[in-house]
PDB file of N, CA, C and O in Angstrom:
ATOM      1  N   MET A   7      24.648 103.837  98.700  1.00  0.00           N
ATOM      2  CA  MET A   7      24.088 105.183  98.934  1.00  0.00           C
ATOM      3  C   MET A   7      22.808 105.369  98.119  1.00  0.00           C
ATOM      4  O   MET A   7      22.781 105.101  96.939  1.00  0.00           O
ATOM      5  N   LYS A   8      21.765 105.723  98.813  1.00  0.00           N
ATOM      6  CA  LYS A   8      20.430 105.928  98.123  1.00  0.00           C
ATOM      7  C   LYS A   8      20.370 107.372  97.730  1.00  0.00           C
ATOM      8  O   LYS A   8      20.678 108.302  98.455  1.00  0.00           O
ATOM      9  N   THR A   9      19.913 107.594  96.476  1.00  0.00           N
ATOM     10  CA  THR A   9      19.785 108.953  95.947  1.00  0.00           C
ATOM     11  C   THR A   9      18.271 109.245  95.836  1.00  0.00           C
ATOM     12  O   THR A   9      17.446 108.395  95.628  1.00  0.00           O
ATOM     13  N   ASN A  10      17.978 110.532  95.963  1.00  0.00           N
ATOM     14  CA  ASN A  10      16.563 110.993  95.754  1.00  0.00           C
ATOM     15  C   ASN A  10      16.301 110.954  94.268  1.00  0.00           C
ATOM     16  O   ASN A  10      17.074 111.429  93.500  1.00  0.00           O
ATOM     17  N   SER A  11      15.181 110.408  93.881  1.00  0.00           N
ATOM     18  CA  SER A  11      14.781 110.343  92.490  1.00  0.00           C
ATOM     19  C   SER A  11      13.351 110.856  92.381  1.00  0.00           C
ATOM     20  O   SER A  11      12.490 110.484  93.176  1.00  0.00           O
ATOM     21  N   ILE A  12      13.096 111.684  91.369  1.00  0.00           N
ATOM     22  CA  ILE A  12      11.789 112.146  91.141  1.00  0.00           C
ATOM     23  C   ILE A  12      11.187 111.505  89.894  1.00  0.00           C
ATOM     24  O   ILE A  12      10.161 111.914  89.377  1.00  0.00           O
ATOM     25  N   ASN A  13      11.876 110.461  89.388  1.00  0.00           N
ATOM     26  CA  ASN A  13      11.378 109.787  88.229  1.00  0.00           C
ATOM     27  C   ASN A  13      11.679 108.315  88.338  1.00  0.00           C
ATOM     28  O   ASN A  13      12.531 107.861  89.150  1.00  0.00           O
ATOM     29  N   HIS A  14      10.994 107.524  87.535  1.00  0.00           N
ATOM     30  CA  HIS A  14      11.228 106.079  87.460  1.00  0.00           C
ATOM     31  C   HIS A  14      11.355 105.697  86.010  1.00  0.00           C
ATOM     32  O   HIS A  14      10.435 105.942  85.230  1.00  0.00           O
ATOM     33  N   ASN A  15      12.481 105.142  85.665  1.00  0.00           N
ATOM     34  CA  ASN A  15      12.747 104.771  84.228  1.00  0.00           C
ATOM     35  C   ASN A  15      12.598 105.958  83.322  1.00  0.00           C
ATOM     36  O   ASN A  15      12.077 105.863  82.207  1.00  0.00           O
ATOM     37  N   GLY A  16      12.963 107.170  83.776  1.00  0.00           N
ATOM     38  CA  GLY A  16      12.874 108.360  82.958  1.00  0.00           C
ATOM     39  C   GLY A  16      11.599 109.074  82.941  1.00  0.00           C
ATOM     40  O   GLY A  16      11.445 110.121  82.286  1.00  0.00           O
ATOM     41  N   CYS A  17      10.576 108.534  83.633  1.00  0.00           N
ATOM     42  CA  CYS A  17       9.266 109.146  83.661  1.00  0.00           C
ATOM     43  C   CYS A  17       8.993 109.725  85.036  1.00  0.00           C
ATOM     44  O   CYS A  17       9.286 109.124  86.038  1.00  0.00           O
ATOM     45  N   SER A  18       8.388 110.919  85.089  1.00  0.00           N
ATOM     46  CA  SER A  18       8.139 111.570  86.340  1.00  0.00           C
ATOM     47  C   SER A  18       7.132 110.780  87.147  1.00  0.00           C
ATOM     48  O   SER A  18       6.188 110.225  86.666  1.00  0.00           O
ATOM     49  N   VAL A  19       7.360 110.726  88.492  1.00  0.00           N
ATOM     50  CA  VAL A  19       6.473 110.022  89.373  1.00  0.00           C
ATOM     51  C   VAL A  19       5.600 111.020  90.139  1.00  0.00           C
ATOM     52  O   VAL A  19       4.915 110.674  91.099  1.00  0.00           O
ATOM     53  N   CYS A  20       5.578 112.251  89.684  1.00  0.00           N
ATOM     54  CA  CYS A  20       4.798 113.332  90.337  1.00  0.00           C
ATOM     55  C   CYS A  20       3.334 113.086  90.198  1.00  0.00           C
ATOM     56  O   CYS A  20       2.810 112.859  89.100  1.00  0.00           O
ATOM     57  N   GLU A  21       2.592 113.103  91.313  1.00  0.00           N
ATOM     58  CA  GLU A  21       1.158 112.908  91.302  1.00  0.00           C
ATOM     59  C   GLU A  21       0.468 114.208  90.873  1.00  0.00           C
ATOM     60  O   GLU A  21       0.991 115.298  91.101  1.00  0.00           O
ATOM     61  N   GLN A  22      -0.777 114.100  90.356  1.00  0.00           N
ATOM     62  CA  GLN A  22      -1.533 115.275  90.008  1.00  0.00           C
ATOM     63  C   GLN A  22      -1.776 116.211  91.200  1.00  0.00           C
ATOM     64  O   GLN A  22      -2.049 115.732  92.327  1.00  0.00           O
ATOM     65  N   GLY A  23      -1.511 117.525  90.957  1.00  0.00           N
ATOM     66  CA  GLY A  23      -1.656 118.528  91.944  1.00  0.00           C
ATOM     67  C   GLY A  23      -0.515 118.547  92.987  1.00  0.00           C
ATOM     68  O   GLY A  23      -0.644 119.316  93.990  1.00  0.00           O
ATOM     69  N   LYS A  24       0.550 117.861  92.736  1.00  0.00           N
ATOM     70  CA  LYS A  24       1.679 117.803  93.666  1.00  0.00           C
ATOM     71  C   LYS A  24       2.972 118.229  92.987  1.00  0.00           C
ATOM     72  O   LYS A  24       3.052 118.358  91.792  1.00  0.00           O
ATOM     73  N   GLU A  25       3.970 118.454  93.801  1.00  0.00           N
ATOM     74  CA  GLU A  25       5.287 118.843  93.312  1.00  0.00           C
ATOM     75  C   GLU A  25       6.324 117.796  93.907  1.00  0.00           C
ATOM     76  O   GLU A  25       6.134 117.297  94.950  1.00  0.00           O
ATOM     77  N   ASN A  26       7.370 117.592  93.136  1.00  0.00           N
ATOM     78  CA  ASN A  26       8.528 116.820  93.572  1.00  0.00           C
ATOM     79  C   ASN A  26       9.790 117.553  93.150  1.00  0.00           C
ATOM     80  O   ASN A  26       9.809 118.210  92.116  1.00  0.00           O
ATOM     81  N   TYR A  27      10.828 117.451  93.971  1.00  0.00           N
ATOM     82  CA  TYR A  27      12.085 118.056  93.556  1.00  0.00           C
ATOM     83  C   TYR A  27      13.275 117.299  94.233  1.00  0.00           C
ATOM     84  O   TYR A  27      13.072 116.633  95.255  1.00  0.00           O
ATOM     85  N   THR A  28      14.388 117.464  93.673  1.00  0.00           N
ATOM     86  CA  THR A  28      15.659 116.908  94.213  1.00  0.00           C
ATOM     87  C   THR A  28      16.790 117.867  93.876  1.00  0.00           C
ATOM     88  O   THR A  28      16.634 118.661  92.972  1.00  0.00           O
ATOM     89  N   THR A  29      17.855 117.770  94.604  1.00  0.00           N
ATOM     90  CA  THR A  29      19.023 118.595  94.331  1.00  0.00           C
ATOM     91  C   THR A  29      20.074 117.742  93.657  1.00  0.00           C
ATOM     92  O   THR A  29      20.188 116.532  93.823  1.00  0.00           O
ATOM     93  N   PHE A  30      20.945 118.439  92.877  1.00  0.00           N
ATOM     94  CA  PHE A  30      22.099 117.801  92.272  1.00  0.00           C
ATOM     95  C   PHE A  30      23.134 118.865  91.964  1.00  0.00           C
ATOM     96  O   PHE A  30      22.936 120.064  92.095  1.00  0.00           O
ATOM     97  N   ARG A  31      24.289 118.395  91.519  1.00  0.00           N
ATOM     98  CA  ARG A  31      25.386 119.283  91.146  1.00  0.00           C
ATOM     99  C   ARG A  31      25.883 118.788  89.722  1.00  0.00           C
ATOM    100  O   ARG A  31      26.080 117.641  89.530  1.00  0.00           O
ATOM    101  N   PHE A  32      26.090 119.773  88.847  1.00  0.00           N
ATOM    102  CA  PHE A  32      26.718 119.470  87.566  1.00  0.00           C
ATOM    103  C   PHE A  32      28.196 119.212  87.765  1.00  0.00           C
ATOM    104  O   PHE A  32      28.841 119.802  88.636  1.00  0.00           O
ATOM    105  N   ALA A  33      28.741 118.333  86.979  1.00  0.00           N
ATOM    106  CA  ALA A  33      30.148 118.027  87.100  1.00  0.00           C
ATOM    107  C   ALA A  33      31.041 119.250  86.850  1.00  0.00           C
ATOM    108  O   ALA A  33      32.073 119.400  87.528  1.00  0.00           O
ATOM    109  N   HIS A  34      30.635 120.136  85.946  1.00  0.00           N
ATOM    110  CA  HIS A  34      31.434 121.329  85.661  1.00  0.00           C
ATOM    111  C   HIS A  34      31.183 122.441  86.613  1.00  0.00           C
ATOM    112  O   HIS A  34      31.829 123.504  86.547  1.00  0.00           O
ATOM    113  N   ARG A  35      30.257 122.260  87.561  1.00  0.00           N
ATOM    114  CA  ARG A  35      29.961 123.281  88.590  1.00  0.00           C
ATOM    115  C   ARG A  35      29.784 122.531  89.947  1.00  0.00           C
ATOM    116  O   ARG A  35      28.671 122.606  90.505  1.00  0.00           O
ATOM    117  N   PRO A  36      30.841 121.914  90.454  1.00  0.00           N
ATOM    118  CA  PRO A  36      30.645 121.041  91.634  1.00  0.00           C
ATOM    119  C   PRO A  36      30.320 121.783  92.926  1.00  0.00           C
ATOM    120  O   PRO A  36      29.875 121.197  93.903  1.00  0.00           O
ATOM    121  N   LYS A  37      30.505 123.141  92.964  1.00  0.00           N
ATOM    122  CA  LYS A  37      30.231 123.885  94.154  1.00  0.00           C
ATOM    123  C   LYS A  37      28.830 124.451  94.181  1.00  0.00           C
ATOM    124  O   LYS A  37      28.383 124.964  95.272  1.00  0.00           O
ATOM    125  N   GLN A  38      28.137 124.411  93.067  1.00  0.00           N
ATOM    126  CA  GLN A  38      26.793 124.991  93.003  1.00  0.00           C
ATOM    127  C   GLN A  38      25.690 123.932  92.929  1.00  0.00           C
ATOM    128  O   GLN A  38      25.756 123.000  92.156  1.00  0.00           O
ATOM    129  N   THR A  39      24.736 124.028  93.814  1.00  0.00           N
ATOM    130  CA  THR A  39      23.612 123.072  93.868  1.00  0.00           C
ATOM    131  C   THR A  39      22.474 123.579  92.993  1.00  0.00           C
ATOM    132  O   THR A  39      22.138 124.764  93.011  1.00  0.00           O
ATOM    133  N   PHE A  40      21.868 122.664  92.286  1.00  0.00           N
ATOM    134  CA  PHE A  40      20.676 122.955  91.467  1.00  0.00           C
ATOM    135  C   PHE A  40      19.504 122.150  91.895  1.00  0.00           C
ATOM    136  O   PHE A  40      19.691 121.055  92.508  1.00  0.00           O
ATOM    137  N   TYR A  41      18.315 122.579  91.544  1.00  0.00           N
ATOM    138  CA  TYR A  41      17.114 121.808  91.827  1.00  0.00           C
ATOM    139  C   TYR A  41      16.500 121.294  90.554  1.00  0.00           C
ATOM    140  O   TYR A  41      16.339 122.094  89.601  1.00  0.00           O
ATOM    141  N   GLN A  42      16.125 120.040  90.526  1.00  0.00           N
ATOM    142  CA  GLN A  42      15.311 119.508  89.439  1.00  0.00           C
ATOM    143  C   GLN A  42      13.916 119.442  90.058  1.00  0.00           C
ATOM    144  O   GLN A  42      13.720 118.855  91.098  1.00  0.00           O
ATOM    145  N   TYR A  43      12.986 120.074  89.389  1.00  0.00           N
ATOM    146  CA  TYR A  43      11.679 120.306  89.942  1.00  0.00           C
ATOM    147  C   TYR A  43      10.573 119.869  88.948  1.00  0.00           C
ATOM    148  O   TYR A  43      10.628 120.202  87.758  1.00  0.00           O
ATOM    149  N   ASP A  44       9.614 119.126  89.441  1.00  0.00           N
ATOM    150  CA  ASP A  44       8.431 118.710  88.687  1.00  0.00           C
ATOM    151  C   ASP A  44       7.148 119.127  89.398  1.00  0.00           C
ATOM    152  O   ASP A  44       7.079 119.050  90.632  1.00  0.00           O
ATOM    153  N   TYR A  45       6.169 119.594  88.682  1.00  0.00           N
ATOM    154  CA  TYR A  45       4.866 119.883  89.197  1.00  0.00           C
ATOM    155  C   TYR A  45       3.845 119.310  88.217  1.00  0.00           C
ATOM    156  O   TYR A  45       3.936 119.607  86.978  1.00  0.00           O
ATOM    157  N   ARG A  46       2.947 118.469  88.710  1.00  0.00           N
ATOM    158  CA  ARG A  46       1.910 117.954  87.773  1.00  0.00           C
ATOM    159  C   ARG A  46       0.589 118.656  88.106  1.00  0.00           C
ATOM    160  O   ARG A  46       0.091 118.551  89.195  1.00  0.00           O
ATOM    161  N   HIS A  47       0.045 119.314  87.114  1.00  0.00           N
ATOM    162  CA  HIS A  47      -1.189 120.078  87.251  1.00  0.00           C
ATOM    163  C   HIS A  47      -2.329 119.054  87.493  1.00  0.00           C
ATOM    164  O   HIS A  47      -2.191 117.867  87.157  1.00  0.00           O
ATOM    165  N   THR A  48      -3.421 119.571  88.055  1.00  0.00           N
ATOM    166  CA  THR A  48      -4.564 118.717  88.292  1.00  0.00           C
ATOM    167  C   THR A  48      -5.151 118.102  87.042  1.00  0.00           C
ATOM    168  O   THR A  48      -5.837 117.120  87.089  1.00  0.00           O
ATOM    169  N   ASP A  49      -4.858 118.722  85.879  1.00  0.00           N
ATOM    170  CA  ASP A  49      -5.336 118.160  84.583  1.00  0.00           C
ATOM    171  C   ASP A  49      -4.386 117.149  84.048  1.00  0.00           C
ATOM    172  O   ASP A  49      -4.583 116.586  82.934  1.00  0.00           O
ATOM    173  N   GLY A  50      -3.237 116.870  84.751  1.00  0.00           N
ATOM    174  CA  GLY A  50      -2.289 115.808  84.336  1.00  0.00           C
ATOM    175  C   GLY A  50      -1.090 116.323  83.573  1.00  0.00           C
ATOM    176  O   GLY A  50      -0.137 115.633  83.410  1.00  0.00           O
ATOM    177  N   GLU A  51      -1.093 117.612  83.142  1.00  0.00           N
ATOM    178  CA  GLU A  51       0.039 118.178  82.407  1.00  0.00           C
ATOM    179  C   GLU A  51       1.223 118.329  83.374  1.00  0.00           C
ATOM    180  O   GLU A  51       1.088 118.859  84.474  1.00  0.00           O
ATOM    181  N   LEU A  52       2.433 118.006  82.903  1.00  0.00           N
ATOM    182  CA  LEU A  52       3.664 118.156  83.712  1.00  0.00           C
ATOM    183  C   LEU A  52       4.414 119.371  83.423  1.00  0.00           C
ATOM    184  O   LEU A  52       4.667 119.678  82.224  1.00  0.00           O
ATOM    185  N   PHE A  53       4.845 120.077  84.434  1.00  0.00           N
ATOM    186  CA  PHE A  53       5.757 121.225  84.326  1.00  0.00           C
ATOM    187  C   PHE A  53       7.070 120.755  84.954  1.00  0.00           C
ATOM    188  O   PHE A  53       7.089 120.214  86.039  1.00  0.00           O
ATOM    189  N   SER A  54       8.124 120.951  84.288  1.00  0.00           N
ATOM    190  CA  SER A  54       9.474 120.496  84.789  1.00  0.00           C
ATOM    191  C   SER A  54      10.472 121.565  84.512  1.00  0.00           C
ATOM    192  O   SER A  54      10.519 122.219  83.459  1.00  0.00           O
ATOM    193  N   THR A  55      11.402 121.863  85.477  1.00  0.00           N
ATOM    194  CA  THR A  55      12.453 122.881  85.268  1.00  0.00           C
ATOM    195  C   THR A  55      13.668 122.512  86.164  1.00  0.00           C
ATOM    196  O   THR A  55      13.544 121.745  87.066  1.00  0.00           O
ATOM    197  N   VAL A  56      14.773 123.165  85.831  1.00  0.00           N
ATOM    198  CA  VAL A  56      15.983 123.069  86.651  1.00  0.00           C
ATOM    199  C   VAL A  56      16.401 124.546  86.928  1.00  0.00           C
ATOM    200  O   VAL A  56      16.420 125.368  86.082  1.00  0.00           O
ATOM    201  N   ALA A  57      16.721 124.840  88.231  1.00  0.00           N
ATOM    202  CA  ALA A  57      17.083 126.183  88.595  1.00  0.00           C
ATOM    203  C   ALA A  57      18.060 126.112  89.807  1.00  0.00           C
ATOM    204  O   ALA A  57      18.018 125.059  90.524  1.00  0.00           O
ATOM    205  N   PRO A  58      18.759 127.176  90.047  1.00  0.00           N
ATOM    206  CA  PRO A  58      19.687 127.162  91.202  1.00  0.00           C
ATOM    207  C   PRO A  58      19.016 127.284  92.578  1.00  0.00           C
ATOM    208  O   PRO A  58      19.624 126.995  93.594  1.00  0.00           O
ATOM    209  N   THR A  59      17.729 127.672  92.650  1.00  0.00           N
ATOM    210  CA  THR A  59      16.999 127.736  93.915  1.00  0.00           C
ATOM    211  C   THR A  59      15.589 127.157  93.721  1.00  0.00           C
ATOM    212  O   THR A  59      15.027 127.215  92.636  1.00  0.00           O
ATOM    213  N   LEU A  60      15.041 126.698  94.802  1.00  0.00           N
ATOM    214  CA  LEU A  60      13.709 126.192  94.800  1.00  0.00           C
ATOM    215  C   LEU A  60      12.717 127.383  94.586  1.00  0.00           C
ATOM    216  O   LEU A  60      11.698 127.238  93.914  1.00  0.00           O
ATOM    217  N   GLU A  61      13.038 128.524  95.134  1.00  0.00           N
ATOM    218  CA  GLU A  61      12.225 129.696  94.934  1.00  0.00           C
ATOM    219  C   GLU A  61      12.133 130.045  93.438  1.00  0.00           C
ATOM    220  O   GLU A  61      11.059 130.384  92.934  1.00  0.00           O
ATOM    221  N   GLU A  62      13.191 129.933  92.686  1.00  0.00           N
ATOM    222  CA  GLU A  62      13.196 130.198  91.251  1.00  0.00           C
ATOM    223  C   GLU A  62      12.291 129.160  90.576  1.00  0.00           C
ATOM    224  O   GLU A  62      11.512 129.493  89.628  1.00  0.00           O
ATOM    225  N   CYS A  63      12.390 127.906  90.952  1.00  0.00           N
ATOM    226  CA  CYS A  63      11.501 126.855  90.398  1.00  0.00           C
ATOM    227  C   CYS A  63      10.012 127.207  90.608  1.00  0.00           C
ATOM    228  O   CYS A  63       9.218 127.062  89.690  1.00  0.00           O
ATOM    229  N   HIS A  64       9.690 127.679  91.826  1.00  0.00           N
ATOM    230  CA  HIS A  64       8.306 128.050  92.148  1.00  0.00           C
ATOM    231  C   HIS A  64       7.852 129.286  91.273  1.00  0.00           C
ATOM    232  O   HIS A  64       6.744 129.320  90.844  1.00  0.00           O
ATOM    233  N   THR A  65       8.762 130.226  91.103  1.00  0.00           N
ATOM    234  CA  THR A  65       8.452 131.402  90.286  1.00  0.00           C
ATOM    235  C   THR A  65       8.130 130.969  88.841  1.00  0.00           C
ATOM    236  O   THR A  65       7.147 131.449  88.262  1.00  0.00           O
ATOM    237  N   ARG A  66       9.004 130.066  88.313  1.00  0.00           N
ATOM    238  CA  ARG A  66       8.727 129.618  86.917  1.00  0.00           C
ATOM    239  C   ARG A  66       7.462 128.801  86.836  1.00  0.00           C
ATOM    240  O   ARG A  66       6.703 128.929  85.840  1.00  0.00           O
ATOM    241  N   ARG A  67       7.162 127.963  87.875  1.00  0.00           N
ATOM    242  CA  ARG A  67       5.898 127.228  87.856  1.00  0.00           C
ATOM    243  C   ARG A  67       4.707 128.215  87.900  1.00  0.00           C
ATOM    244  O   ARG A  67       3.751 128.028  87.136  1.00  0.00           O
ATOM    245  N   ASP A  68       4.770 129.231  88.777  1.00  0.00           N
ATOM    246  CA  ASP A  68       3.685 130.183  88.859  1.00  0.00           C
ATOM    247  C   ASP A  68       3.437 130.925  87.544  1.00  0.00           C
ATOM    248  O   ASP A  68       2.326 131.152  87.163  1.00  0.00           O
ATOM    249  N   GLU A  69       4.517 131.276  86.840  1.00  0.00           N
ATOM    250  CA  GLU A  69       4.386 131.924  85.552  1.00  0.00           C
ATOM    251  C   GLU A  69       3.737 130.946  84.498  1.00  0.00           C
ATOM    252  O   GLU A  69       2.857 131.372  83.697  1.00  0.00           O
ATOM    253  N   TRP A  70       4.120 129.715  84.563  1.00  0.00           N
ATOM    254  CA  TRP A  70       3.566 128.667  83.710  1.00  0.00           C
ATOM    255  C   TRP A  70       2.076 128.546  83.962  1.00  0.00           C
ATOM    256  O   TRP A  70       1.267 128.445  83.054  1.00  0.00           O
ATOM    257  N   LEU A  71       1.729 128.484  85.272  1.00  0.00           N
ATOM    258  CA  LEU A  71       0.327 128.353  85.608  1.00  0.00           C
ATOM    259  C   LEU A  71      -0.495 129.527  85.191  1.00  0.00           C
ATOM    260  O   LEU A  71      -1.640 129.379  84.732  1.00  0.00           O
ATOM    261  N   THR A  72       0.047 130.714  85.268  1.00  0.00           N
ATOM    262  CA  THR A  72      -0.660 131.949  84.842  1.00  0.00           C
ATOM    263  C   THR A  72      -0.909 131.896  83.340  1.00  0.00           C
ATOM    264  O   THR A  72      -1.982 132.164  82.857  1.00  0.00           O
ATOM    265  N   LYS A  73       0.135 131.514  82.588  1.00  0.00           N
ATOM    266  CA  LYS A  73      -0.059 131.418  81.109  1.00  0.00           C
ATOM    267  C   LYS A  73      -1.076 130.329  80.803  1.00  0.00           C
ATOM    268  O   LYS A  73      -1.867 130.505  79.877  1.00  0.00           O
ATOM    269  N   LYS A  74      -0.974 129.213  81.484  1.00  0.00           N
ATOM    270  CA  LYS A  74      -1.932 128.120  81.241  1.00  0.00           C
ATOM    271  C   LYS A  74      -3.341 128.555  81.527  1.00  0.00           C
ATOM    272  O   LYS A  74      -4.245 128.230  80.731  1.00  0.00           O
ATOM    273  N   THR A  75      -3.546 129.256  82.576  1.00  0.00           N
ATOM    274  CA  THR A  75      -4.895 129.743  82.967  1.00  0.00           C
ATOM    275  C   THR A  75      -5.429 130.766  81.926  1.00  0.00           C
ATOM    276  O   THR A  75      -6.589 130.676  81.561  1.00  0.00           O
ATOM    277  N   ASN A  76      -4.514 131.650  81.528  1.00  0.00           N
ATOM    278  CA  ASN A  76      -4.977 132.677  80.533  1.00  0.00           C
ATOM    279  C   ASN A  76      -5.255 132.120  79.138  1.00  0.00           C
ATOM    280  O   ASN A  76      -6.002 132.740  78.360  1.00  0.00           O
ATOM    281  N   ASN A  77      -4.654 130.961  78.767  1.00  0.00           N
ATOM    282  CA  ASN A  77      -4.854 130.353  77.487  1.00  0.00           C
ATOM    283  C   ASN A  77      -6.169 129.543  77.408  1.00  0.00           C
ATOM    284  O   ASN A  77      -6.573 129.096  76.381  1.00  0.00           O
ATOM    285  N   ASN A  78      -6.692 129.198  78.557  1.00  0.00           N
ATOM    286  CA  ASN A  78      -7.976 128.399  78.598  1.00  0.00           C
ATOM    287  C   ASN A  78      -9.223 129.217  78.595  1.00  0.00           C
ATOM    288  O   ASN A  78      -9.423 130.246  78.792  1.00  0.00           O
TER     289      ASN A  78
END
């Protein structure tokens, strides 16, 4: 069985300006699906999060981008 992976040897394979995500289930919560989400900014910095929905991942990414923009 082939599984979706967003990393290789523990390192994210996300390209600059792109997002990658995959779903998984925790052993202690087998009925609930979570998203592992990576976004690599165009400057190369990686944002990574785990959330129960892809929408929540995007919300967190957008908040991160806003903070990043305001700090520069």
